[in-house]
């Protein structure tokens, strides 16, 4: 891990959880995997302070830990991915509010603050619909609830007493978050590194000699597949848990072993006069609700699923790219397609056993969706009708768009000449059709095989139903218009969609090759960065090197049509910046500079790593600048943050203090906006 990345993670932890946790986290970043005694020796902290800092880091999933089975010693290791994701907390809340409403966004905000939480604790934190007391312990720990729940609690100046309704709202929100994959169940594997999970999976999997298979290679393949299945089960939840989550919306019926012992508890909870203390006294009071529709177990521990949020962020980025390349209406259709595909995807980079990420042509992780599903998901907006223009048959041909001189030359021949030309062209088309029909029949009168490439192979999305003996479809106007947008996306050079024509066994389908699409987006982003720094000539130079490979200076001058002196300056500047690489190939054993070939080449992976380091350094400096500006107005911020001043700044703050506070807010907004834009670049280059 680079120094810039480690500094950024340390600053983010310090901003969110304080100096003690950042000190422990920085020691783990510097020294790597450490035991408790070694960590205490390197941080110079007391045992109480160290354990407190580690407990906060473990609660927030910022530290991996694993206990050895041999000597019962526990080792700790930093989780840099979770530390960097702290900068995206605001994006997660905004995305959740756009998809599921403010109540779900408030729930995600609390889970991000707590790291992970039990369902019963979340229900108690929101007050269960009883009157909220600001002086209670729950208020001191969790703050005043906001969003939909606070609106439910206070209506017309009085507290609501319908406890069961509030409980159903909270459980329904959690069920929606679980079904969309924005939260998932906490598993012990989430606290272990990938290597520790692999070791544990190998320990639990039967030995390779016990696997079925006639040869050693078959047994090894079965053993490896069993390990990968175990790791996927830990990462995304077991099969039984997945079925339970999917059955929440359906409203699971009461089990057959339902007895009268559970009946009194159910009737008591439906009583609106039941007090909060009676319901929330123990976890056992809620445990009986497991059998009822829409209720989760109170002991279920949930956390935010960062991998699913990366999928949603990628969709937002692709919609912006489609809107920039096509139009707003087509981008809205593409957004609906991405929303339908998100349900079938758990992460941006799902690795299938036996496939490689370098395979751009065939993406086995790309799901498919039919045209009917897309048409059903899209309502009938008026924008679709006016998105594509229709040329009316008013006798206006291509000649109307010719140059005036060319039209005069064509008009000199008169209309008769044009008519003769049209008649001759029609006769030629009829003769060609007759020849094609005759060529399909051999001398015996049997149809011969036609070996012609399909339209899809030539880049066109049209298909002939008669080729598969399929009946012609009568499409509605909305169906035709939606399909026109989909075809325009499939035929675009960026390749936003991939068209799969219908056949006898399956209907017309669409999919997205995310690997190829994201690679093109990365290339465009790199070209934009190079153009903003060094000009368009440098972009042309990088593209030639990426396409042709390693070239010397003279060859580049002849291909780019640039003078040698200017070419040398460009190559030197980009090579020092780390965007180009240089290889020396001596022509003899003397290794003299005059008899050495200097070959330049462009490595996209190295360039991406260089740009990521620069992005991390930029974000670090921006956050440091924000800390300096905050320190300058520390007294004013402390005064404005007091409970008796919040909402009354105009009355209780002086004019200079109000001016300083407004200036700080403007500076903070600009800095955090720039951090967000840099994070968008990091997401494209690394996460998507």
XYZ file of C-alpha atoms in Angstrom:
688
model
C 0.000 0.000 0.000
C 1.351 3.427 -0.945
C 2.052 6.166 1.546
C -0.613 8.452 0.091
C -3.282 5.773 0.495
C -2.289 5.038 4.096
C -2.308 8.754 4.957
C -5.777 9.122 3.450
C -7.162 6.161 5.421
C -5.645 7.491 8.653
C -7.145 10.955 8.136
C -10.585 9.497 7.392
C -10.508 7.367 10.552
C -9.352 10.380 12.568
C -12.159 12.556 11.180
C -14.840 9.972 11.974
C -13.748 8.285 15.226
C -11.090 10.404 16.886
C -7.373 10.478 17.530
C -7.152 7.309 19.643
C -8.567 5.021 16.957
C -6.528 6.712 14.219
C -3.346 6.166 16.235
C -4.044 2.450 16.568
C -5.029 2.213 12.899
C -1.888 4.030 11.766
C 0.262 1.582 13.734
C -1.453 -1.326 11.993
C -0.913 0.309 8.595
C 2.764 0.874 9.347
C 3.648 -2.495 10.862
C 1.053 -4.756 9.267
C -0.398 -7.794 11.015
C 0.254 -7.537 14.772
C -0.736 -9.276 17.949
C -2.137 -7.390 20.934
C 1.169 -7.295 22.815
C 3.124 -6.157 19.752
C 0.542 -3.486 19.017
C 0.695 -2.199 22.579
C 4.486 -1.994 22.373
C 4.389 -0.042 19.093
C 1.599 2.386 20.004
C 2.835 3.115 23.569
C -0.755 3.026 24.782
C -2.110 1.516 27.961
C -3.972 -1.760 27.805
C -7.307 -0.059 28.491
C -6.800 2.560 25.767
C -5.637 0.001 23.229
C -8.558 -2.328 23.850
C -10.998 0.561 23.620
C -9.521 1.708 20.295
C -9.532 -1.821 18.901
C -13.140 -2.369 19.961
C -14.217 0.720 18.010
C -12.241 -0.386 14.949
C -13.666 -3.903 15.103
C -17.198 -2.541 15.543
C -16.767 -0.435 12.406
C -15.188 -3.333 10.451
C -12.004 -1.306 9.999
C -9.800 -4.089 11.390
C -9.625 -7.789 10.597
C -8.889 -10.187 13.408
C -8.282 -13.896 13.585
C -7.571 -16.263 16.468
C -5.154 -19.109 15.932
C -6.339 -22.621 16.739
C -2.924 -23.702 18.005
C -1.894 -21.088 20.590
C -5.152 -19.047 20.913
C -3.340 -15.845 19.955
C -5.291 -13.118 18.129
C -3.772 -11.118 15.285
C -5.126 -7.822 13.929
C -4.808 -6.424 10.421
C -6.156 -3.152 8.905
C -9.048 -3.155 6.443
C -8.091 -0.385 4.034
C -11.143 -0.856 1.809
C -13.550 -0.144 4.661
C -11.467 2.845 5.739
C -11.611 4.387 2.280
C -15.363 3.745 2.037
C -15.858 6.222 4.890
C -15.598 8.999 2.323
C -18.705 7.597 0.564
C -21.095 7.614 3.513
C -22.957 10.610 2.148
C -23.348 8.973 -1.261
C -24.743 5.817 0.332
C -27.414 7.763 2.196
C -28.336 9.784 -0.902
C -28.618 6.679 -3.100
C -30.787 4.917 -0.517
C -33.118 7.903 -0.205
C -33.522 8.050 -3.989
C -34.333 4.348 -4.217
C -36.271 3.521 -1.034
C -37.173 6.812 0.634
C -35.979 8.863 3.569
C -36.798 6.209 6.169
C -34.407 3.726 4.531
C -31.789 6.467 4.189
C -32.069 7.198 7.902
C -31.626 3.497 8.665
C -28.504 3.308 6.476
C -27.149 6.415 8.200
C -27.499 4.746 11.603
C -25.878 1.525 10.382
C -22.956 3.497 8.969
C -22.563 5.242 12.294
C -22.794 2.062 14.365
C -20.884 -0.275 12.031
C -23.349 -3.102 12.644
C -26.415 -3.428 14.857
C -29.039 -5.903 15.976
C -32.573 -5.581 14.677
C -33.876 -5.324 18.230
C -31.471 -2.469 19.005
C -32.555 -0.596 15.872
C -36.206 -0.968 16.855
C -35.481 0.340 20.348
C -33.368 3.195 18.979
C -36.349 4.523 17.028
C -38.564 4.571 20.126
C -41.162 2.007 19.036
C -43.696 4.774 18.465
C -43.859 5.830 22.119
C -43.257 9.411 23.241
C -39.598 10.266 22.765
C -37.884 11.534 25.895
C -34.767 13.604 25.043
C -33.278 12.895 28.475
C -33.450 9.107 28.179
C -30.409 6.886 27.714
C -31.596 5.930 24.236
C -31.586 9.582 23.230
C -28.109 10.095 24.633
C -26.736 7.140 22.719
C -28.568 7.378 19.425
C -29.804 10.979 19.210
C -33.209 12.197 18.186
C -34.745 10.085 15.433
C -35.338 11.892 12.182
C -37.046 11.319 8.846
C -40.269 9.404 8.559
C -40.025 7.894 12.037
C -39.889 11.247 13.795
C -42.831 12.420 11.676
C -44.731 9.323 12.739
C -43.963 10.016 16.401
C -45.191 13.589 16.406
C -48.372 14.433 14.602
C -50.586 17.428 15.456
C -48.421 18.169 18.490
C -48.978 14.867 20.293
C -47.195 11.504 20.434
C -48.556 8.461 18.680
C -49.423 5.356 20.678
C -49.832 2.827 17.895
C -46.736 0.782 18.727
C -47.452 -2.096 16.409
C -47.672 0.193 13.373
C -44.246 1.688 14.050
C -42.717 -1.735 14.547
C -44.119 -2.882 11.220
C -42.705 0.205 9.487
C -39.214 -0.441 10.862
C -39.275 -4.132 9.998
C -40.677 -3.380 6.543
C -37.836 -0.911 5.911
C -35.258 -3.461 7.007
C -36.882 -6.083 4.781
C -36.664 -3.747 1.788
C -32.993 -3.089 2.494
C -32.312 -6.809 2.784
C -34.142 -7.648 -0.426
C -32.306 -4.990 -2.415
C -29.005 -6.167 -0.927
C -28.040 -2.801 0.580
C -27.590 -4.493 3.955
C -26.639 -8.062 4.726
C -26.234 -10.318 7.691
C -22.982 -10.148 9.621
C -20.937 -13.324 9.429
C -17.724 -14.288 11.181
C -15.973 -14.337 7.834
C -16.472 -10.562 7.524
C -13.927 -10.105 10.313
C -11.283 -12.248 8.639
C -8.988 -11.518 5.739
C -9.265 -13.356 2.441
C -6.310 -15.582 3.316
C -7.778 -16.476 6.724
C -11.140 -17.276 5.145
C -9.393 -19.494 2.610
C -7.582 -21.335 5.403
C -10.804 -21.809 7.364
C -12.661 -23.037 4.266
C -9.913 -25.574 3.548
C -10.146 -26.789 7.129
C -13.921 -27.286 6.949
C -13.920 -28.824 3.458
C -13.335 -32.606 3.266
C -9.861 -33.679 2.245
C -9.045 -33.817 -1.428
C -8.655 -37.599 -1.292
C -12.220 -37.950 0.004
C -13.723 -36.157 -3.002
C -15.408 -38.112 -5.743
C -13.530 -38.447 -8.986
C -11.605 -41.005 -10.957
C -8.475 -38.914 -11.519
C -6.491 -36.567 -9.341
C -7.308 -33.604 -11.547
C -11.047 -34.204 -11.164
C -10.725 -34.460 -7.377
C -8.727 -31.242 -7.247
C -11.354 -29.458 -9.349
C -14.183 -30.689 -7.104
C -12.244 -29.715 -3.977
C -11.518 -26.219 -5.327
C -15.149 -25.757 -6.348
C -16.298 -26.769 -2.840
C -13.954 -24.172 -1.307
C -15.205 -21.439 -3.637
C -18.819 -22.334 -2.827
C -18.059 -22.090 0.870
C -16.439 -18.671 0.443
C -19.392 -17.402 -1.602
C -21.767 -18.754 1.036
C -19.944 -16.816 3.739
C -19.712 -13.653 1.684
C -23.312 -13.390 0.470
C -25.237 -15.431 3.047
C -26.258 -19.067 3.227
C -28.927 -20.572 1.004
C -31.405 -20.872 3.860
C -30.911 -17.216 4.826
C -31.421 -16.135 1.225
C -34.720 -18.030 1.054
C -35.858 -16.474 4.327
C -35.104 -12.979 3.037
C -36.905 -13.660 -0.252
C -39.978 -14.919 1.631
C -40.350 -11.767 3.704
C -42.372 -9.871 1.105
C -44.595 -12.871 0.444
C -45.681 -12.969 4.075
C -44.642 -16.309 5.476
C -47.465 -18.201 7.104
C -47.375 -19.350 10.696
C -45.546 -22.633 11.177
C -47.443 -25.826 11.886
C -45.959 -26.047 15.372
C -47.748 -22.823 16.333
C -49.348 -23.488 19.719
C -51.476 -21.632 22.217
C -48.303 -20.733 24.094
C -47.555 -18.016 21.507
C -51.126 -16.755 21.171
C -51.294 -14.550 24.323
C -48.056 -12.782 23.359
C -49.423 -11.929 19.923
C -52.669 -10.514 21.324
C -50.786 -8.474 23.906
C -48.593 -6.805 21.271
C -51.638 -5.774 19.268
C -52.893 -3.843 22.296
C -52.032 -0.140 21.649
C -52.009 0.635 25.370
C -49.003 -1.635 25.956
C -46.151 0.443 27.342
C -42.666 0.703 25.884
C -41.056 -0.727 28.997
C -43.153 -3.883 28.767
C -42.280 -4.491 25.128
C -38.616 -3.506 25.103
C -37.655 -4.970 28.467
C -36.057 -8.140 27.087
C -35.222 -9.616 23.727
C -37.547 -12.537 24.408
C -40.575 -10.250 24.002
C -39.766 -9.802 20.328
C -38.453 -13.266 19.695
C -41.985 -14.627 19.343
C -42.615 -12.299 16.389
C -40.349 -14.372 14.156
C -43.265 -16.479 12.925
C -45.306 -13.535 11.707
C -45.192 -11.872 8.298
C -42.639 -9.130 7.702
C -40.851 -9.514 11.042
C -37.150 -10.204 11.423
C -35.381 -11.925 14.249
C -34.279 -9.493 16.918
C -30.912 -11.255 17.190
C -30.202 -10.729 13.484
C -27.113 -8.510 13.135
C -26.997 -6.332 10.023
C -24.324 -4.268 8.320
C -24.059 -2.109 5.196
C -23.192 -4.020 2.024
C -20.541 -1.872 0.319
C -20.309 -4.190 -2.693
C -23.960 -3.615 -3.591
C -23.576 0.135 -3.254
C -20.678 -0.048 -5.719
C -23.086 -1.645 -8.223
C -25.562 1.222 -7.767
C -22.802 3.821 -8.101
C -21.698 2.177 -11.343
C -25.243 2.405 -12.672
C -25.372 6.125 -11.921
C -22.058 6.616 -13.708
C -23.163 4.663 -16.778
C -26.424 6.600 -16.992
C -24.472 9.879 -16.973
C -22.196 8.516 -19.694
C -25.160 7.381 -21.794
C -26.834 10.773 -21.435
C -23.605 12.474 -22.553
C -23.178 10.162 -25.560
C -26.818 9.823 -26.688
C -29.702 11.864 -25.266
C -31.673 12.253 -22.058
C -34.611 10.067 -23.138
C -32.397 7.176 -24.190
C -30.487 7.541 -20.938
C -33.759 7.140 -18.996
C -34.477 3.900 -20.836
C -30.936 2.746 -20.086
C -31.471 3.609 -16.430
C -34.493 1.292 -16.286
C -32.440 -1.490 -17.859
C -29.696 -1.046 -15.271
C -32.227 -1.088 -12.433
C -33.608 -4.393 -13.655
C -30.126 -5.884 -13.960
C -29.027 -4.667 -10.516
C -31.343 -7.159 -8.858
C -29.368 -10.023 -10.399
C -25.927 -8.666 -9.470
C -24.275 -8.829 -6.056
C -20.966 -7.090 -6.836
C -19.250 -5.231 -9.654
C -16.500 -7.796 -10.086
C -17.992 -11.208 -9.548
C -15.441 -13.885 -10.357
C -16.791 -17.136 -11.786
C -14.722 -20.252 -11.215
C -12.809 -21.013 -14.390
C -13.031 -17.519 -15.926
C -10.601 -14.616 -15.926
C -11.219 -10.874 -15.621
C -9.161 -10.245 -18.765
C -11.757 -11.977 -20.928
C -13.629 -8.986 -22.354
C -15.502 -10.755 -25.129
C -17.379 -13.203 -22.913
C -18.552 -11.943 -19.538
C -20.106 -14.910 -17.681
C -21.281 -12.654 -14.839
C -23.469 -10.456 -17.075
C -27.184 -11.175 -16.501
C -29.793 -11.088 -19.249
C -33.213 -9.487 -19.458
C -36.022 -9.745 -21.991
C -37.609 -6.936 -23.974
C -40.992 -7.591 -22.382
C -39.600 -6.972 -18.893
C -38.109 -3.666 -20.021
C -41.363 -2.537 -21.650
C -43.343 -3.417 -18.518
C -40.891 -1.534 -16.296
C -41.095 1.610 -18.429
C -44.390 3.522 -18.268
C -45.775 5.369 -21.264
C -44.060 8.761 -21.116
C -44.554 11.313 -23.847
C -40.802 11.779 -24.182
C -40.378 8.432 -25.926
C -42.608 9.499 -28.821
C -40.565 12.573 -29.674
C -37.095 11.105 -29.114
C -36.646 9.732 -32.643
C -37.606 11.717 -35.689
C -39.762 10.183 -38.438
C -39.183 11.206 -42.070
C -42.485 11.761 -43.842
C -42.941 10.497 -47.386
C -43.367 13.932 -49.003
C -41.285 13.210 -52.081
C -38.159 14.748 -50.580
C -35.181 12.576 -51.391
C -31.491 12.788 -50.691
C -31.081 15.216 -53.593
C -32.638 17.988 -51.525
C -29.585 18.024 -49.277
C -27.016 18.283 -52.088
C -25.031 21.376 -52.981
C -26.927 23.874 -55.242
C -24.465 23.355 -58.101
C -24.916 19.600 -57.876
C -28.697 19.976 -57.897
C -28.504 22.138 -61.024
C -26.406 19.524 -62.830
C -28.897 16.815 -61.872
C -31.797 18.996 -62.927
C -30.302 19.596 -66.383
C -31.152 16.035 -67.375
C -34.827 16.545 -66.612
C -37.323 14.397 -64.768
C -37.398 11.792 -67.513
C -33.788 10.861 -66.905
C -34.455 10.454 -63.192
C -37.462 8.275 -63.927
C -35.457 6.059 -66.267
C -32.758 5.645 -63.660
C -35.315 4.667 -61.019
C -36.984 2.148 -63.347
C -33.639 0.575 -64.215
C -32.656 0.326 -60.556
C -35.962 -1.385 -59.708
C -35.425 -3.907 -62.517
C -31.922 -4.633 -61.255
C -33.231 -5.249 -57.739
C -35.834 -7.701 -59.045
C -33.182 -9.552 -61.057
C -30.907 -9.745 -58.024
C -33.731 -11.124 -55.888
C -34.434 -13.763 -58.535
C -30.763 -14.710 -58.632
C -30.672 -14.998 -54.811
C -33.723 -17.241 -54.797
C -32.258 -19.384 -57.556
C -28.937 -19.672 -55.779
C -30.627 -21.193 -52.746
C -31.811 -24.175 -54.802
C -29.378 -26.693 -56.223
C -29.682 -28.744 -59.427
C -31.834 -31.376 -57.711
C -34.330 -28.811 -56.512
C -33.249 -29.051 -52.851
C -32.496 -25.997 -50.733
C -28.797 -25.470 -50.232
C -27.191 -24.302 -46.988
C -26.603 -20.574 -46.711
C -23.409 -19.709 -44.846
C -23.782 -15.987 -44.330
C -22.991 -14.082 -41.203
C -25.911 -12.775 -39.218
C -26.769 -9.112 -38.974
C -25.710 -9.077 -35.336
C -22.215 -10.211 -36.263
C -21.966 -7.263 -38.665
C -22.910 -4.842 -35.884
C -26.642 -4.604 -36.701
C -29.368 -5.610 -34.284
C -32.021 -6.496 -36.862
C -32.961 -10.108 -37.282
C -35.191 -12.123 -39.628
C -37.895 -14.183 -37.853
C -38.242 -16.408 -40.921
C -34.681 -17.603 -40.382
C -35.881 -19.563 -37.319
C -39.395 -20.234 -38.668
C -40.771 -17.824 -36.067
C -44.125 -16.075 -36.436
C -44.047 -12.333 -36.919
C -44.794 -10.313 -33.798
C -47.380 -7.571 -33.658
C -45.640 -4.953 -31.517
C -47.380 -2.067 -29.819
C -46.185 1.497 -30.501
C -44.635 1.667 -27.042
C -42.846 -1.633 -27.648
C -41.476 -0.385 -30.958
C -40.282 2.895 -29.463
C -38.595 1.246 -26.457
C -36.933 -1.251 -28.761
C -35.652 1.604 -30.926
C -33.919 3.122 -27.902
C -32.442 -0.259 -26.979
C -31.139 -0.774 -30.512
C -29.524 2.664 -30.519
C -27.734 1.766 -27.286
C -26.619 -1.584 -28.718
C -25.309 -0.033 -31.941
C -23.396 2.746 -30.180
C -19.568 2.503 -30.399
C -19.386 2.406 -26.598
C -21.455 -0.803 -26.568
C -23.912 0.154 -23.828
C -26.043 -2.927 -24.571
C -25.637 -6.281 -26.256
C -28.528 -7.602 -28.305
C -29.413 -11.310 -28.255
C -32.079 -12.081 -30.913
C -34.950 -14.403 -30.182
C -35.000 -17.983 -31.355
C -37.238 -21.003 -30.998
C -36.296 -21.579 -27.350
C -35.989 -18.070 -25.872
C -37.359 -14.574 -26.523
C -35.393 -11.485 -27.434
C -32.915 -10.584 -24.694
C -30.480 -7.850 -23.764
C -27.354 -7.858 -21.643
C -24.402 -5.599 -20.809
C -20.755 -6.511 -21.136
C -19.630 -4.503 -18.121
C -15.968 -5.444 -18.491
C -15.648 -4.003 -21.982
C -17.809 -0.984 -21.176
C -15.862 -0.065 -18.041
C -12.552 -0.506 -19.864
C -13.733 1.984 -22.491
C -14.829 4.360 -19.730
C -11.394 4.049 -18.125
C -9.719 4.832 -21.443
C -11.861 7.923 -21.939
C -11.131 9.140 -18.414
C -7.374 8.663 -18.882
C -7.505 10.504 -22.217
C -9.400 13.354 -20.587
C -6.775 13.648 -17.819
C -3.897 13.575 -20.301
C -5.597 16.152 -22.542
C -6.216 18.534 -19.633
C -2.560 18.347 -18.585
C -0.536 17.979 -21.772
C -2.866 18.673 -24.699
C -4.502 16.694 -27.476
C -1.189 15.720 -29.083
C -0.258 13.743 -25.976
C -3.584 11.915 -26.167
C -2.870 10.930 -29.764
C 0.607 9.772 -28.736
C -0.750 7.629 -25.865
C -3.399 6.050 -28.110
C -0.818 5.139 -30.773
C 1.459 3.527 -28.191
C -1.471 1.657 -26.632
C -2.468 0.293 -30.048
C 0.966 -0.416 -31.596
C 3.008 -1.346 -28.536
C 6.667 -0.386 -28.051
C 7.998 2.176 -30.536
C 11.101 4.332 -30.818
C 11.175 8.083 -31.206
C 11.674 8.192 -34.978
C 8.789 5.852 -35.652
C 6.529 7.936 -33.429
C 7.513 11.108 -35.279
C 6.586 9.590 -38.619
C 3.282 8.217 -37.334
C 2.208 11.334 -35.422
C 3.511 13.765 -38.078
C 5.329 15.781 -35.416
C 8.813 17.243 -35.439
C 11.476 15.324 -33.545
C 12.244 18.128 -31.087
C 8.612 18.567 -30.063
C 8.139 14.802 -29.854
C 11.139 14.463 -27.529
C 9.776 17.111 -25.170
C 6.361 15.427 -25.021
C 7.810 11.979 -24.415
C 10.134 13.217 -21.665
C 7.349 15.085 -19.870
C 4.915 12.174 -19.947
C 7.618 9.687 -18.969
C 8.546 11.752 -15.898
C 4.871 11.962 -14.932
C 4.607 8.170 -15.016
C 2.114 8.039 -17.878
C 4.606 6.448 -20.295
C 7.258 3.812 -19.706
C 10.739 3.582 -21.240
C 12.731 0.460 -22.070
C 16.410 0.469 -23.080
C 17.499 -2.182 -25.589
C 21.295 -2.117 -26.259
C 22.486 -3.202 -29.689
C 25.812 -4.567 -28.412
C 27.534 -5.501 -25.172
C 29.105 -2.054 -24.771
C 25.736 -0.576 -23.718
C 26.639 2.862 -25.033
C 23.832 5.408 -25.229
C 24.542 6.085 -28.902
C 24.068 2.400 -29.701
C 20.961 1.834 -27.578
C 17.347 1.754 -28.722
C 14.964 3.635 -26.436
C 11.483 2.161 -26.758
C 8.463 3.951 -25.328
C 5.254 2.120 -24.454
C 1.977 2.812 -22.687
C 0.879 0.463 -19.891
C -2.701 1.207 -18.841
C -2.472 -0.691 -15.548
C 0.617 1.228 -14.450
C -0.985 4.474 -15.534
C -4.080 3.687 -13.477
C -1.980 2.947 -10.392
C -0.170 6.239 -10.853
C -3.416 8.160 -11.221
C -4.882 6.458 -8.151
C -1.906 7.555 -6.050
C -2.362 11.103 -7.295
C -6.081 10.976 -6.474
C -5.342 9.746 -2.943
C -2.753 12.490 -2.469
C -5.238 15.108 -3.691
C -7.956 13.896 -1.318
C -5.493 13.855 1.581
C -4.457 17.439 0.960
C -8.058 18.557 0.608
C -9.012 16.999 3.945
C -5.944 18.495 5.603
C -6.914 21.894 4.239
C -10.420 21.449 5.611
C -8.959 20.651 9.046
C -6.839 23.826 8.971
C -9.798 25.979 7.981
C -11.908 24.367 10.708
C -9.249 25.108 13.306
C -9.301 28.799 12.351
C -12.990 29.096 13.281
C -12.986 26.530 16.075
C -14.473 28.903 18.656
C -17.275 30.018 16.378
C -18.136 26.414 15.434
C -18.251 25.344 19.079
C -20.581 28.217 19.894
C -22.797 27.531 16.881
C -22.993 23.856 17.802
C -24.471 24.432 21.244
C -27.998 23.155 21.735
C -29.318 26.577 22.768
C -27.822 28.259 19.682
C -28.820 25.752 16.980
C -31.555 27.352 14.880
C -31.032 30.791 16.460
C -27.721 31.779 14.900
C -29.089 35.086 13.632
C -30.083 36.136 17.152
C -27.263 34.776 19.327
C -24.237 35.184 17.047
C -22.606 38.499 16.294
C -22.161 39.792 12.765
C -18.440 38.814 12.533
C -19.259 35.331 13.863
C -22.055 34.880 11.351
C -19.765 35.993 8.546
C -17.022 33.594 9.679
C -19.532 30.749 9.987
C -20.926 31.359 6.490
C -17.420 31.584 5.046
C -16.480 28.270 6.648
C -19.593 26.583 5.279
C -18.794 27.783 1.768
C -15.204 26.557 2.034
C -16.317 23.184 3.413
C -18.856 22.777 0.618
C -16.255 23.458 -2.067
C -13.683 21.149 -0.491
C -16.090 18.255 0.046
C -17.472 18.704 -3.467
C -13.983 18.386 -4.885
C -13.351 15.291 -2.739
C -16.536 13.757 -4.133
C -15.457 14.420 -7.728
C -12.060 12.852 -7.116
C -13.783 9.855 -5.521
C -15.840 9.420 -8.712
C -12.586 9.091 -10.638
C -11.278 6.537 -8.140
C -14.475 4.511 -8.477
C -14.134 4.318 -12.266
C -10.428 3.460 -12.205
C -10.530 0.917 -9.368
C -13.944 -0.247 -8.123
C -16.144 -0.641 -11.203
